[in-house]
């Protein structure tokens, strides 16, 4: 297993290198640069030209990239072209918020999806199974922004129970800020995950060893927890790792709607202002996170059901 | 980044849907009682993310301007008609040629207790002019200031010398990024001004908190604490309706229509105070032909553009900037639509049946809609206007180099400043490529005239030339819309960039 982890780590480094070149190249392809975008009604063309020199944007792209790479290798993510502050601060600030949002969502999603999945799986094709399936599939089919509009209109603007946006809010003083965004993010992830847990449960219940255990008179509760759940969880954990991008897409919409100053907001701002170091820094951190999550998912599955290693 | 643009487009839809739920909201009635003391006011502006700055000489966004207005002040501000009014300078006069100016400073105190002196003014102006800092926004507008010859005259008078006469100099001191800072001010993250609010904290793209400054020379504010928040249009709408903010700047006409049905939010509209236009490049085919420019001006169905693009929140324009402002020639007849005459002019120019490309982008609300609607109106005269859409972020720059006709909008500023920035041969933002040495000379001469009536007359003549021969097709004058919670009192309906816009030291919470 150690050699497997080493292999994965090496692959990850190669992936990161390719990704950082790609992100740099793609952001360079966008029309205009950070100095151009300062060209509004307030700065004259000659001031913009001077700014371009000051920001180092007059240097050829290759040398800017090498310079950036050199900094990253020494642990320095560089300086924002827009704010002039360290990119690391922007990354830390925005990722922190998104992490809170994501963890809060997972804290609700995981138990809910596992419970629903097992309930459905143990009542395969029964009335309860079909009812839960209909509701979760229907919910996941509604776009995030529609759910968000409805929730805001009802719970924030009409009833006034919850804050409508994060504008002016502070998570520490009003945790209620999390409720609506998390509710929006729940929709699709719960559906996807519970489907997987359901499938795993059904498969496990049909498996030879469960039949055998049943024959031996293992109590139902113990059977489910000890023998069915670990096997049912495997597709769930893999799905969880895979739905990272689904969740990220949702986070993007949710951050936009609720004006949450998180990762997606920072990335959109970075792209819109051609702040290449910020875009690079955010993507790099995101890529590392994705790689780690996938690695962790594989290791967890391995631990849950060691024999699945044979399948690789 | 498909996802991002998708999310952003969806937000446009959200605003309308979110606002639709508003009509059902109940709330308390409006009370016009006498001013009350205390409380916290949260005002939300269009955000600029990491672009937002604390440095008063670098600002360019409304949210920056509002922030710096709370903490700092200028020597001069602009009144509702964009005419200079005294602020830190109590009064001013010049040597008779408008070249050497003397400003008498008010008895104002900085937040650290120091009294305002001429050296603060001279230091502030030299900081703006610093050639090593290209991001200082007032650098070019104050370019004719001769700092070497400017000096303090006594404890509260400062003499500013120009390299050429300019009767509009006080208005230039009221421009963007001209705040007075303390002598020796180096660190923008520790703001010390003379304004009505003291700095407490700032986080770019999110918020600034400031508290009332009790020794403010113009009388302390009524509110205790001011929060200036940043959010996009839909979040602003939700915030002011949901009670997360009491004041929301720059709202859409769609929002105003739905908000006015409810009771929690009131719309304060500064009538016809900005400009929406199409700009034709006078040195490029087909608009290098004056007949074609006039034909296009005659083809615009202005009322329909205002009704559709501005949702009726505005007035029709008369191909000139600055209606209602000082020096605007109000006696010029309104331009009427005349398709038949336009057809004759277009036929004469050989343009009938031809195609012209209009360059636009989703850079400002209504740009693409206006271009599309105008294309239909032009088609009635047999000319095809092909709408070509570019990148919103680079539109300001692209407009100078791409396409022969495009969209243009302008906020409020004094008319001479508009001309200086956009209509002289060397203007940095000359979007119509209007370059006429005779016009430049006549404008420079008019600007040096010290008699206001005569100066106004000369500006009027120049503006008539622009209206008849220039490339600006100003079809609409949008209202500037602010939404306030029903309990906020004392908000003035004045154009953006003027003294009483966003004056939080004068508002109170009922």
Coordinates of C-alpha atoms in Angstrom, one line a residue, chain B residues 217-408:
Chain B
X217 CA -16.5 71.1 11.6
X218 CA -19.9 70.8 9.8
X219 CA -21.7 69.4 12.8
X220 CA -21.4 65.8 14.0
X221 CA -23.4 63.1 12.2
X222 CA -26.6 61.8 13.7
X223 CA -25.8 58.2 13.2
X224 CA -23.3 56.6 15.5
X225 CA -21.7 54.1 13.2
X226 CA -21.5 53.7 9.5
X227 CA -20.9 50.4 7.7
X228 CA -20.1 50.6 4.0
X229 CA -20.7 47.1 2.4
X230 CA -19.9 45.7 -1.0
X231 CA -22.2 43.4 -3.0
X232 CA -23.5 43.0 -6.6
X233 CA -26.8 44.2 -7.7
X234 CA -29.0 41.3 -6.7
X235 CA -27.4 40.9 -3.3
X236 CA -27.9 44.7 -2.7
X237 CA -31.6 44.2 -3.5
X238 CA -31.9 41.3 -1.1
X239 CA -29.9 43.0 1.6
X240 CA -32.0 46.2 1.6
X241 CA -35.3 44.2 1.5
X242 CA -34.2 41.6 4.0
X243 CA -33.0 44.1 6.5
X244 CA -29.2 43.5 6.2
X245 CA -28.7 47.0 5.0
X246 CA -30.6 50.4 5.2
X247 CA -29.2 52.0 2.0
X248 CA -28.5 50.4 -1.4
X249 CA -26.7 52.4 -4.1
X250 CA -27.2 52.3 -7.8
X251 CA -30.3 50.0 -8.2
X252 CA -31.9 48.8 -11.4
X253 CA -35.1 50.2 -12.8
X254 CA -36.6 46.7 -12.6
X255 CA -35.9 46.6 -8.9
X256 CA -37.3 50.1 -8.4
X257 CA -40.6 49.1 -10.0
X258 CA -41.2 46.1 -7.8
X259 CA -39.8 47.8 -4.6
X260 CA -42.2 50.7 -4.9
X261 CA -45.1 48.3 -4.5
X262 CA -43.9 47.4 -1.0
X263 CA -43.6 49.3 2.2
X264 CA -40.1 48.3 3.5
X265 CA -38.1 50.0 0.8
X266 CA -38.3 53.5 -0.7
X267 CA -36.6 54.6 -3.9
X268 CA -34.8 57.9 -4.1
X269 CA -34.4 58.8 -7.8
X270 CA -32.1 61.5 -9.0
X271 CA -33.9 62.3 -12.2
X272 CA -32.1 62.2 -15.5
X273 CA -28.7 62.6 -13.9
X274 CA -26.5 60.3 -16.0
X275 CA -26.2 59.7 -19.8
X276 CA -26.6 56.7 -22.2
X277 CA -25.4 57.2 -25.7
X278 CA -24.2 55.7 -28.9
X279 CA -20.8 57.0 -30.0
X280 CA -19.9 57.2 -33.7
X281 CA -16.3 57.7 -34.7
X282 CA -16.1 60.8 -36.8
X283 CA -12.9 59.7 -38.6
X284 CA -14.1 56.3 -39.7
X285 CA -16.4 55.2 -42.5
X286 CA -19.3 55.6 -42.7
X287 CA -19.4 58.1 -39.8
X288 CA -16.7 60.3 -41.3
X289 CA -19.6 61.6 -43.3
X290 CA -21.6 64.2 -41.3
X291 CA -24.8 63.2 -43.2
X292 CA -24.6 59.7 -41.9
X293 CA -24.1 60.9 -38.3
X294 CA -27.1 63.2 -38.6
X295 CA -29.1 60.4 -40.2
X296 CA -28.4 58.0 -37.3
X297 CA -29.3 60.7 -34.8
X298 CA -32.6 61.2 -36.7
X299 CA -33.3 57.4 -36.7
X300 CA -33.1 56.9 -32.9
X301 CA -36.5 56.4 -31.4
X302 CA -35.4 57.9 -28.1
X303 CA -38.6 57.5 -26.2
X304 CA -38.8 53.8 -27.1
X305 CA -35.2 53.3 -26.0
X306 CA -35.9 55.0 -22.7
X307 CA -39.1 52.9 -22.2
X308 CA -37.5 49.6 -23.0
X309 CA -33.8 49.8 -22.0
X310 CA -34.3 52.1 -19.0
X311 CA -37.7 50.7 -18.1
X312 CA -39.0 54.2 -18.4
X313 CA -36.7 55.5 -15.6
X314 CA -35.2 58.4 -17.4
X315 CA -35.7 61.1 -20.0
X316 CA -34.8 61.3 -23.7
X317 CA -31.5 62.9 -24.5
X318 CA -30.7 65.6 -27.0
X319 CA -27.3 64.4 -28.1
X320 CA -25.5 66.4 -25.4
X321 CA -24.0 65.5 -22.1
X322 CA -25.0 67.3 -18.9
X323 CA -28.7 68.2 -18.9
X324 CA -29.5 70.2 -15.8
X325 CA -25.9 70.9 -15.1
X326 CA -24.2 74.3 -15.1
X327 CA -23.4 75.5 -18.7
X328 CA -25.9 73.2 -20.4
X329 CA -27.6 75.0 -23.3
X330 CA -31.2 74.2 -22.3
X331 CA -32.6 76.3 -25.2
X332 CA -31.7 73.9 -28.0
X333 CA -34.7 72.2 -29.5
X334 CA -35.2 68.5 -28.8
X335 CA -34.2 66.2 -31.6
X336 CA -37.2 64.5 -33.2
X337 CA -37.3 61.2 -35.0
X338 CA -37.4 61.7 -38.8
X339 CA -37.0 58.5 -40.7
X340 CA -37.8 60.1 -44.1
X341 CA -35.1 62.7 -43.8
X342 CA -32.7 60.1 -42.6
X343 CA -33.4 57.9 -45.6
X344 CA -32.6 60.9 -47.9
X345 CA -29.3 61.5 -46.1
X346 CA -28.4 57.8 -46.1
X347 CA -29.2 57.5 -49.8
X348 CA -27.0 60.6 -50.5
X349 CA -24.2 59.0 -48.6
X350 CA -24.6 55.7 -50.5
X351 CA -25.3 53.8 -47.4
X352 CA -28.8 52.5 -48.2
X353 CA -28.8 48.7 -48.1
X354 CA -25.3 48.5 -46.6
X355 CA -24.3 46.9 -43.3
X356 CA -22.6 48.7 -40.4
X357 CA -21.2 46.9 -37.3
X358 CA -22.0 48.2 -33.8
X359 CA -19.6 47.2 -31.1
X360 CA -21.0 46.5 -27.7
X361 CA -20.5 44.4 -24.5
X362 CA -22.3 43.6 -21.4
X363 CA -20.2 46.1 -19.6
X364 CA -23.0 48.2 -18.3
X365 CA -26.7 47.6 -17.7
X366 CA -28.6 48.0 -21.0
X367 CA -25.7 48.3 -23.4
X368 CA -26.5 45.2 -25.4
X369 CA -30.3 45.8 -25.2
X370 CA -29.9 49.3 -26.5
X371 CA -27.6 48.3 -29.4
X372 CA -30.1 45.6 -30.4
X373 CA -33.1 47.8 -30.2
X374 CA -31.3 50.6 -32.1
X375 CA -30.4 48.1 -34.8
X376 CA -34.1 47.6 -35.4
X377 CA -34.7 51.3 -35.5
X378 CA -32.0 51.8 -38.0
X379 CA -33.2 48.9 -40.2
X380 CA -36.4 51.0 -40.9
X381 CA -34.2 53.2 -43.1
X382 CA -32.7 50.2 -44.9
X383 CA -29.4 50.1 -43.1
X384 CA -28.4 46.9 -41.3
X385 CA -26.7 47.4 -38.0
X386 CA -24.9 44.2 -37.0
X387 CA -24.5 43.8 -33.2
X388 CA -21.1 42.5 -32.3
X389 CA -20.5 41.8 -28.6
X390 CA -17.1 42.0 -26.9
X391 CA -15.6 41.3 -23.5
X392 CA -17.2 43.4 -20.7
X393 CA -14.0 43.7 -18.7
X394 CA -12.0 45.3 -21.5
X395 CA -14.8 47.3 -23.1
X396 CA -13.6 50.7 -21.9
X397 CA -10.3 50.1 -23.7
X398 CA -11.8 48.3 -26.7
X399 CA -14.2 51.1 -27.5
X400 CA -11.3 53.3 -28.4
X401 CA -9.9 50.9 -30.9
X402 CA -12.7 48.7 -32.1
X403 CA -15.8 49.3 -34.3
X404 CA -17.1 52.5 -35.8
X405 CA -20.1 52.8 -33.5
X406 CA -20.6 51.6 -29.9
X407 CA -22.3 52.2 -26.5
X408 CA -21.2 54.8 -24.1

